[in-house]
XYZ file of N, CA and C in Angstrom:
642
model
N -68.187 117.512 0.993
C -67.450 116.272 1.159
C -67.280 115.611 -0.209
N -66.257 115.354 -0.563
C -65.876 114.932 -1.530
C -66.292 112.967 -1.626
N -66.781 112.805 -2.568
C -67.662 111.430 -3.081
C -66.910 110.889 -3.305
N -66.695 109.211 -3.087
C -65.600 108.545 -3.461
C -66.259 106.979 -4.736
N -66.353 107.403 -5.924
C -66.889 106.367 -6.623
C -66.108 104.803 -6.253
N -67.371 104.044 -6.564
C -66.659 103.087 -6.294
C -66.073 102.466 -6.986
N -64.823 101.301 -7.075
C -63.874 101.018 -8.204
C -65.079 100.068 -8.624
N -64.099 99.019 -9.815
C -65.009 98.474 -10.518
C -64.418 96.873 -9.403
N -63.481 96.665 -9.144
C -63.121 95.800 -8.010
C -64.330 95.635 -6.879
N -64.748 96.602 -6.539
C -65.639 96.495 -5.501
C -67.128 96.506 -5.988
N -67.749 96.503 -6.931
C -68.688 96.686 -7.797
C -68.372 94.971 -7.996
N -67.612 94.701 -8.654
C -67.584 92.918 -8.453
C -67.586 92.228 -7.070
N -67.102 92.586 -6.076
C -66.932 92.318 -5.258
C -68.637 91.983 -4.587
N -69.133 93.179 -4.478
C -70.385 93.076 -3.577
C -71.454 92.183 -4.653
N -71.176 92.240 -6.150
C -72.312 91.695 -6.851
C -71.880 90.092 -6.327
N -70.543 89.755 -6.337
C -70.337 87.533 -6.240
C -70.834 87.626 -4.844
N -70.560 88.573 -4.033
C -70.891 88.541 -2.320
C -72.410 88.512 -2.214
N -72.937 89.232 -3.060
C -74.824 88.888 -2.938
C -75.448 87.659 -3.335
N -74.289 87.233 -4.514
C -74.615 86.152 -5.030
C -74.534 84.683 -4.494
N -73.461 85.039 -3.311
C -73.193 83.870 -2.430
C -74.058 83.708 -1.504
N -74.611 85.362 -0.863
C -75.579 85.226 -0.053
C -76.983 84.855 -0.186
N -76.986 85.171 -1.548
C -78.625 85.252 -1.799
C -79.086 83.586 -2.473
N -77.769 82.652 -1.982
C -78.012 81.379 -2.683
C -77.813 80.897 -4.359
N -77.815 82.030 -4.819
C -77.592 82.232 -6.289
C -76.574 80.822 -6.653
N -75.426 81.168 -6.056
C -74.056 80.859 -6.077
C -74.337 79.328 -4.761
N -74.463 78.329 -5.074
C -74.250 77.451 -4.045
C -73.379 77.387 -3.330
N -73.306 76.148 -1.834
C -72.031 75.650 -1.343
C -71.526 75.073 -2.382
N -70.248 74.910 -2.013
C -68.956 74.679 -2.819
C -68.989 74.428 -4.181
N -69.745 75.548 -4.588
C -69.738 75.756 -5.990
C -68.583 76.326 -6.679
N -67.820 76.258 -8.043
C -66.627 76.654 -8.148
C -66.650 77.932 -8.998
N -66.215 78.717 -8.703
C -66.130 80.295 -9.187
C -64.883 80.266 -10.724
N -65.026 80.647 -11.464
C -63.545 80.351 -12.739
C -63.491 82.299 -12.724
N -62.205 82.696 -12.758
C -61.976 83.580 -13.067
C -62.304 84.325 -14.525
N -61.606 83.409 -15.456
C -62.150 83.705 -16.592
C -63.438 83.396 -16.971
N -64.547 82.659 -16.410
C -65.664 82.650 -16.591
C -66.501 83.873 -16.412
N -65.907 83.961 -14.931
C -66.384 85.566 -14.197
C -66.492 86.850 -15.297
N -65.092 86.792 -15.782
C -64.709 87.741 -16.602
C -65.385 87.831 -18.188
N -65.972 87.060 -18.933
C -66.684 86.854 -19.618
C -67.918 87.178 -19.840
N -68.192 86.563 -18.386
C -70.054 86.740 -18.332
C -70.091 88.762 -17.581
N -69.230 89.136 -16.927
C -69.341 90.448 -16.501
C -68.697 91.441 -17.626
N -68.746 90.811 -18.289
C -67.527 91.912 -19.155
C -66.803 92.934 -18.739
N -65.437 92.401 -17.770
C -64.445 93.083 -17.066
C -63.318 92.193 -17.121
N -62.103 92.760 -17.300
C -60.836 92.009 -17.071
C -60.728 91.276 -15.714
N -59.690 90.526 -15.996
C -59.228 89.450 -15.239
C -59.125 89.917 -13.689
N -57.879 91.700 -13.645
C -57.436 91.718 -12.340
C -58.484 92.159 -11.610
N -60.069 93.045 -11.799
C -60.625 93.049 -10.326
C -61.110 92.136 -10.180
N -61.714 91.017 -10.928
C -62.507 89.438 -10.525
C -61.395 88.715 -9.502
N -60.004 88.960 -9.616
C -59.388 87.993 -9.008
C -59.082 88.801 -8.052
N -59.020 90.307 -7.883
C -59.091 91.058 -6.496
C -60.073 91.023 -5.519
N -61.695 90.480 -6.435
C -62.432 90.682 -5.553
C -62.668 89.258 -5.227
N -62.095 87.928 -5.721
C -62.117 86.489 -5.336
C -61.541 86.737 -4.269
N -60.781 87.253 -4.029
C -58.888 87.303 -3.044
C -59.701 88.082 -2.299
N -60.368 89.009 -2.124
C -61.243 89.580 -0.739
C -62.466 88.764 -0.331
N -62.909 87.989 -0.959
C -63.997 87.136 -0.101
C -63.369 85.933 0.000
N -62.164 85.513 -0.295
C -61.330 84.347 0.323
C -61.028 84.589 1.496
N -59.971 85.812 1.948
C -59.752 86.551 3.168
C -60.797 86.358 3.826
N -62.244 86.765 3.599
C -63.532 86.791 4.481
C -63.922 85.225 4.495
N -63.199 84.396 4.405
C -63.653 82.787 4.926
C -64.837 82.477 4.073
N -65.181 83.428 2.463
C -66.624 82.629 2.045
C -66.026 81.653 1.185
N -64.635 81.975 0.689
C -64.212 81.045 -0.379
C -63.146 80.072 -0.054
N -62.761 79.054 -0.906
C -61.481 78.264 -0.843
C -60.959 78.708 -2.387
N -59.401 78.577 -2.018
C -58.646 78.816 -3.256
C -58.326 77.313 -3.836
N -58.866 77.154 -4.931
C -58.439 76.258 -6.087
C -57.365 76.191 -7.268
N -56.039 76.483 -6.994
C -55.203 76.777 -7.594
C -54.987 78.277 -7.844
N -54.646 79.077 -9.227
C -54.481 80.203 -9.124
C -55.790 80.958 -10.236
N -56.614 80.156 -10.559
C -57.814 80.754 -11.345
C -58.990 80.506 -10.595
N -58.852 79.310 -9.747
C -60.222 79.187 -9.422
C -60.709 79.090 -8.033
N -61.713 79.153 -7.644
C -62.144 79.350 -5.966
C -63.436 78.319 -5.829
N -63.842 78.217 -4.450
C -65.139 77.567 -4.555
C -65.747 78.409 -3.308
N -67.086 78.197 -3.714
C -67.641 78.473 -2.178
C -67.606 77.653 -1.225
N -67.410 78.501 0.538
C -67.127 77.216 1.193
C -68.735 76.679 1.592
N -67.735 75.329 2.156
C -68.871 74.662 2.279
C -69.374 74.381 3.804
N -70.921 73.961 4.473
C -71.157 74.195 5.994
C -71.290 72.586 6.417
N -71.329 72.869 7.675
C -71.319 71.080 7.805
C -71.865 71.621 9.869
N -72.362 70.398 9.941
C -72.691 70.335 11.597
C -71.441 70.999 12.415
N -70.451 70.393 12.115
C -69.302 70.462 12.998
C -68.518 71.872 12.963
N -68.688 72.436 11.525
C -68.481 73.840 11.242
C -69.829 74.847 11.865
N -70.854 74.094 11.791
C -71.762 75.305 12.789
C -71.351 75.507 14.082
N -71.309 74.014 14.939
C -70.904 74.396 15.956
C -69.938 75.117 16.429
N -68.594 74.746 15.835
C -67.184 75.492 16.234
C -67.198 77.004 15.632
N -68.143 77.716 14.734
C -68.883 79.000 14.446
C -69.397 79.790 15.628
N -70.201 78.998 16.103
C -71.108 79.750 17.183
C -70.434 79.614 18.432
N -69.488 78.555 18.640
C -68.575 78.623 19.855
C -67.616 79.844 20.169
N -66.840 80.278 18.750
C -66.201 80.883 18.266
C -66.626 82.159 18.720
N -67.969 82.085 18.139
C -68.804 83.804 18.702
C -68.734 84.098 19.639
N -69.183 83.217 20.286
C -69.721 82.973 21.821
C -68.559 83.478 22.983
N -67.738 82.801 22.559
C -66.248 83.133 23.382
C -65.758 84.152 23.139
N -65.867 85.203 21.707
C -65.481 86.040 21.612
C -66.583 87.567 22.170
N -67.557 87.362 22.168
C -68.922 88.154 23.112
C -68.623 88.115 24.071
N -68.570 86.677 24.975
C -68.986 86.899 26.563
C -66.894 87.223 26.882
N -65.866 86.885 26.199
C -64.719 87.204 26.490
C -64.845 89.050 26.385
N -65.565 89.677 25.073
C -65.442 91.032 25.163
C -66.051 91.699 26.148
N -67.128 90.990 26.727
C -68.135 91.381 27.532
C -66.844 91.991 28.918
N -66.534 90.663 29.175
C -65.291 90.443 30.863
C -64.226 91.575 30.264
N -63.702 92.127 28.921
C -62.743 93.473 28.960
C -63.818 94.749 29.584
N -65.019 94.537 29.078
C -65.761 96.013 29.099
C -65.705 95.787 30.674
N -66.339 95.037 31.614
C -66.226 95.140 32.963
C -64.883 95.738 33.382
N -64.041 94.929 33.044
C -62.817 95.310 33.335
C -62.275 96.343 33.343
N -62.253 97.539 32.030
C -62.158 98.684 31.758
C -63.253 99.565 32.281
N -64.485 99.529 32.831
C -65.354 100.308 33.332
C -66.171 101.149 31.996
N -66.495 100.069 31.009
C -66.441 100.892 29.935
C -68.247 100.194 29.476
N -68.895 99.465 30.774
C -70.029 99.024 30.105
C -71.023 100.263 29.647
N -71.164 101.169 29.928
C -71.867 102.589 29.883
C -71.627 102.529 28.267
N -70.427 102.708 27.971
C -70.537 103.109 26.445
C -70.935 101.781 25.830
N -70.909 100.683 26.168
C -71.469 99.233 25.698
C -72.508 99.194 25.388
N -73.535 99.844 26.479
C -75.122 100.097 26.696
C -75.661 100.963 25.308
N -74.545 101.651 25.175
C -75.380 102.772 24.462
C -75.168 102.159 23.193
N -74.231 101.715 22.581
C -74.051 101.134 21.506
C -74.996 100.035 21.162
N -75.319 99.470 21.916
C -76.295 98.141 22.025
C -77.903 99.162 21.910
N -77.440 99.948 22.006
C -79.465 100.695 22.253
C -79.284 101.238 20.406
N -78.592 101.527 19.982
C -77.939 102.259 18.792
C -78.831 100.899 17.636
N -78.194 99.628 17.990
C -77.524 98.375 17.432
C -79.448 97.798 17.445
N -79.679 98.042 18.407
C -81.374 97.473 19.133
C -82.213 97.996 18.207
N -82.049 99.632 18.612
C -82.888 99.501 17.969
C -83.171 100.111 16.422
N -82.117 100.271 15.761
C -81.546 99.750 14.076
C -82.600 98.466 13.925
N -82.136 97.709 15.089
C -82.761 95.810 14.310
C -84.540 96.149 14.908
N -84.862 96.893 15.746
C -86.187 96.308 16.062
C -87.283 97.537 14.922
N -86.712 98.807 14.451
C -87.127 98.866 13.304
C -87.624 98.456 12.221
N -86.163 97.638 11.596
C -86.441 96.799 10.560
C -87.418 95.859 10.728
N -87.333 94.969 11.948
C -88.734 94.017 12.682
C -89.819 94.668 12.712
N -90.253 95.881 13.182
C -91.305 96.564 13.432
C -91.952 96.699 11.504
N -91.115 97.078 10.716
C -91.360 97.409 9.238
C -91.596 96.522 8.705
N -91.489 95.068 9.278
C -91.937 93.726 8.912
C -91.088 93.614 6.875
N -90.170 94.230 7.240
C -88.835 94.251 6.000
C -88.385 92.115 5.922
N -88.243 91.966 4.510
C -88.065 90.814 4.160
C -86.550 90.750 4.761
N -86.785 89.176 5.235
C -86.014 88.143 6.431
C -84.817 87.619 5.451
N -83.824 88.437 5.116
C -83.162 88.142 4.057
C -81.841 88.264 4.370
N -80.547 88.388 3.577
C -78.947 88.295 4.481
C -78.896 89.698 4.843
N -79.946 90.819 4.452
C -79.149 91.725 4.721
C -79.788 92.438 6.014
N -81.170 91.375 6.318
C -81.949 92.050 7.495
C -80.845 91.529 8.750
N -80.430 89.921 8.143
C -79.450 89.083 8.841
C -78.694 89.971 9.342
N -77.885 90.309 8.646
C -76.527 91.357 8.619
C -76.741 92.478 10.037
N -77.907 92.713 9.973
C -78.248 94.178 11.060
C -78.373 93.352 11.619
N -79.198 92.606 12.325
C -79.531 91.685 13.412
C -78.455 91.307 14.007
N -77.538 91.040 13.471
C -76.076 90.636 14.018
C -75.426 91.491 14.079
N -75.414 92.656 13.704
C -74.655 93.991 14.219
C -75.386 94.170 15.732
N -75.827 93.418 16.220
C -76.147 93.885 17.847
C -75.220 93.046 18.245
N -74.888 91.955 18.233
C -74.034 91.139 18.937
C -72.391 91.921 18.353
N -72.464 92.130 17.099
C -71.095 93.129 17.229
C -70.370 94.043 17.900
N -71.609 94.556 18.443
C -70.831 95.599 19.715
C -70.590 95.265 20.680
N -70.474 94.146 21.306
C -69.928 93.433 22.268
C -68.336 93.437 21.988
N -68.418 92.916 20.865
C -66.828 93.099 20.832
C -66.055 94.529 20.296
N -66.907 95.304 19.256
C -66.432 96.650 19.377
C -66.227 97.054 20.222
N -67.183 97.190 21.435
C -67.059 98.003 22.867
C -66.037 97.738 23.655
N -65.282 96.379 23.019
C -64.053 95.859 23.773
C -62.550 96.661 23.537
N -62.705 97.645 22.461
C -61.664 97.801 22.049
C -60.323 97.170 21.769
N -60.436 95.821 21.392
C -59.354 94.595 21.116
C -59.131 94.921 20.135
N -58.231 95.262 19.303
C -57.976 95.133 17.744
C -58.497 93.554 17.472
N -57.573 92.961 18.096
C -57.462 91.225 17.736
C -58.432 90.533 17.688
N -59.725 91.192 18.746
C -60.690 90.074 19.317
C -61.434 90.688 17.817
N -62.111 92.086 17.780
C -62.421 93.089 16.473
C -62.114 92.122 15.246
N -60.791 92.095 14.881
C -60.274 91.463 13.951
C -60.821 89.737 13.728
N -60.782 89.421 14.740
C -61.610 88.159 14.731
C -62.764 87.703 14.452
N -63.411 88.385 14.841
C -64.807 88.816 14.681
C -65.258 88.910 13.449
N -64.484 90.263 13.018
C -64.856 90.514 11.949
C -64.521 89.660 10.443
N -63.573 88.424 10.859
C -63.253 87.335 9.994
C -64.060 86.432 9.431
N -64.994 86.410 11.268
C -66.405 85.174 11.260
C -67.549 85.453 10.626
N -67.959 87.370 10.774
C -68.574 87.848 10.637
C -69.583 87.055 9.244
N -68.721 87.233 8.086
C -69.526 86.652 6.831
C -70.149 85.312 6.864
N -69.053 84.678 7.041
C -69.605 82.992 7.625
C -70.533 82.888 8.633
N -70.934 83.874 9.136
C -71.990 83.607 10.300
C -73.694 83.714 9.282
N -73.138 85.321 8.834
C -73.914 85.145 8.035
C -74.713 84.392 7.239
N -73.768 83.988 6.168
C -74.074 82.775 5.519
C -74.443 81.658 5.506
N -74.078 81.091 7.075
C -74.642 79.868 8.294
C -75.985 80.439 8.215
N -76.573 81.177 8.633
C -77.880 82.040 9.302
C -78.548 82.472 7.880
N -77.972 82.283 6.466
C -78.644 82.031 5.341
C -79.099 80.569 4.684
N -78.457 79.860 5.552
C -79.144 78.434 4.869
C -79.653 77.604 6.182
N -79.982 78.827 7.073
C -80.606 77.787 8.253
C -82.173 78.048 8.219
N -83.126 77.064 7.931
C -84.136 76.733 7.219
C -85.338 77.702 8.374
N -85.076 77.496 9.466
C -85.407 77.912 10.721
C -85.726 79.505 11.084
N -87.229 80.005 10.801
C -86.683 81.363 10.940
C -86.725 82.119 11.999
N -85.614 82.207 12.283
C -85.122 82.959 13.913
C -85.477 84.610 14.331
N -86.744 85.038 12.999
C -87.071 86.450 13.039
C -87.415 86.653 14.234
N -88.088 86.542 14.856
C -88.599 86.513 16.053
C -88.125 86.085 17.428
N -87.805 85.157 17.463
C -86.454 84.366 18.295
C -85.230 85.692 18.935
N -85.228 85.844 17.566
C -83.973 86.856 18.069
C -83.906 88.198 18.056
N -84.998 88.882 17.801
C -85.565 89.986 18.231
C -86.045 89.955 19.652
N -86.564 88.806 20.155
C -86.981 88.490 21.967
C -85.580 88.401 22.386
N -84.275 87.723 22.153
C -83.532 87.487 22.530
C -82.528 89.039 22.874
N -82.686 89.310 21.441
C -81.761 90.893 22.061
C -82.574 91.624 22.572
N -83.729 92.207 22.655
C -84.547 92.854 23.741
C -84.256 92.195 25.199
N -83.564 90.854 25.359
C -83.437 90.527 26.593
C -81.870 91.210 27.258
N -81.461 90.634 26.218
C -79.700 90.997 26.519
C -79.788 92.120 26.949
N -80.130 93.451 25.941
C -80.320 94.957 25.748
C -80.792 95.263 27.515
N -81.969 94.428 27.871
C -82.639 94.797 29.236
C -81.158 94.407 30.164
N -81.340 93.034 30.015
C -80.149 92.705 31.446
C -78.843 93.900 31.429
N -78.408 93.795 30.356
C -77.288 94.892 30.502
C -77.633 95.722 31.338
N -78.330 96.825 30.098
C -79.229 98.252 30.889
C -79.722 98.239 32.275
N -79.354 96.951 33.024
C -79.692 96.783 34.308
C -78.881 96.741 35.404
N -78.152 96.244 34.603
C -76.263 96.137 34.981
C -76.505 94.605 35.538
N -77.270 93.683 35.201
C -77.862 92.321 35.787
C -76.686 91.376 34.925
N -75.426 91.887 34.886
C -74.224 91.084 33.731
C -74.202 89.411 34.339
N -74.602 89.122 35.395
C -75.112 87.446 35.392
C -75.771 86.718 34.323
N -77.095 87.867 34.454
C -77.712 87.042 33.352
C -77.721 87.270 31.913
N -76.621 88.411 31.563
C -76.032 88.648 30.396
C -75.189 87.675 29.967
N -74.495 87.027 31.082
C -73.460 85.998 30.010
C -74.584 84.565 29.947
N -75.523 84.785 30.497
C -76.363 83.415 30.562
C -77.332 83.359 29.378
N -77.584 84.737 28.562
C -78.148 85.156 27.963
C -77.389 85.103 26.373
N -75.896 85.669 26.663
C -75.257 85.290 25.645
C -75.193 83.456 25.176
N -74.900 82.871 26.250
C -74.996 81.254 25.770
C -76.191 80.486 25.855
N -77.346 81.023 25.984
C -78.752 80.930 25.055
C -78.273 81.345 23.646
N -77.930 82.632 23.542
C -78.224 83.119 22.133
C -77.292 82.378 21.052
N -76.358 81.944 21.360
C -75.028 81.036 20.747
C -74.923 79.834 20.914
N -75.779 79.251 22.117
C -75.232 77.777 22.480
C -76.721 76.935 22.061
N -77.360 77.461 20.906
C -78.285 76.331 20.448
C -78.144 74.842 20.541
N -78.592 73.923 20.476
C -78.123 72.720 20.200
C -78.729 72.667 18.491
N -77.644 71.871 17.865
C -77.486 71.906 16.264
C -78.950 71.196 16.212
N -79.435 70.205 16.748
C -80.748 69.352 16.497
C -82.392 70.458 16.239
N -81.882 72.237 17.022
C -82.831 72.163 16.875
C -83.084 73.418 15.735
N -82.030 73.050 15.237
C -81.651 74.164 13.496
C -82.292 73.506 12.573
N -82.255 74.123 11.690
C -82.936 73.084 10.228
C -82.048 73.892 9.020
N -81.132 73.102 9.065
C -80.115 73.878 8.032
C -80.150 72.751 6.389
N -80.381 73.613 5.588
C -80.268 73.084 4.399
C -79.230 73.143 3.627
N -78.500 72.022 3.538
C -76.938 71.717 2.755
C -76.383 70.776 2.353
């Protein structure tokens, strides 16, 4: 199989994307192109290719034509986040019924399970990228839907969820390792009542009882 190096676009790309995640890079902190380009010693066009791909991914705002900021979180943006999810899970959930397609749902979710209860079991640092897997279980809800659109949606929020779930002070290691071992069961049971009741536990927190730092 032939190896595909990676450009130097995407090599910038994932280093500002760690940097946003890992706090490095604050909220609405402002990114300068030519700053970028200076301190990395690389030309102008992949810094502003790889600004222009994490703008697309909702982490940035565009500030004219050099500069970006990180976005910024607020109460009202968590909530309409997790609503967002929420509707798009328990909506993918009602296609998979629909299509007769929960079987392959199940299995994907056991795939997705237990990927995350590994990493939990390895007691691996609680960081964006343990984040990242942990939330690839709730992804296959909507993969399994086969929606381009709903997919596409998803996968818009995807980073911003992230990044919400990086400055929420609160650590949900545990929380949500019980939580998808629950989902994972009800499914596997075919008990889809208490799957969508289960989904709006897992999404419908109330903001009071987060501890988000911002």
């Amino acid at each position: 199989m032939k190896l595909v190096k990676e450009s130097l676009k995407d090599k910038v790309y994932n280093l500002i994307k760690e940097r946003i995640f890992s706090r490095e890079y604050k909220l609405g902190e402002t990114l300068v192109i030519a700053h970028l380009s200076e301190e990395l010693e690389v030309s102008n066009t992949p810094i502003r290719e790889a600004l222009s791909h994490l703008y697309s991914e909702g982490l940035l705002t565009q500030e004219g034509t050099s500069k970006y900021k990180v976005i910024t979180l607020s109460e009202k943006k968590i909530i309409d986040l997790n609503q967002a999810i929420l509707f798009l899970l328990r909506g993918s959930l009602r296609i998979c019924l629909k299509e007769n397609s929960i079987d392959n749902l199940v299995h994907m979710l056991e795939e997705a399970y237990n990927r995350h209860k590994y990493l939990y079991e390895s007691n691996v640092k609680f960081d964006y990228k343990y984040i990242e897997i942990s939330l690839n279980f709730d992804r296959q809800f909507v993969i399994a839907s086969e929606n381009t659109y709903l997919i596409d949606m998803f996968e818009y929020l995807f980073p911003q969820l992230v990044l919400a779930s990086v400055y929420n002070n609160k650590n949900y290691k545990n929380i949500h390792m019980e939580e998808h071992h629950k989902l994972f069961e009800s499914i596997k049971n075919s008990d889809i009542t208490t799957t969508f009741d289960l989904l709006k536990l897992h999404f419908g927190k109330d903001f009071s009882s987060m501890e988000f730092d911002f």
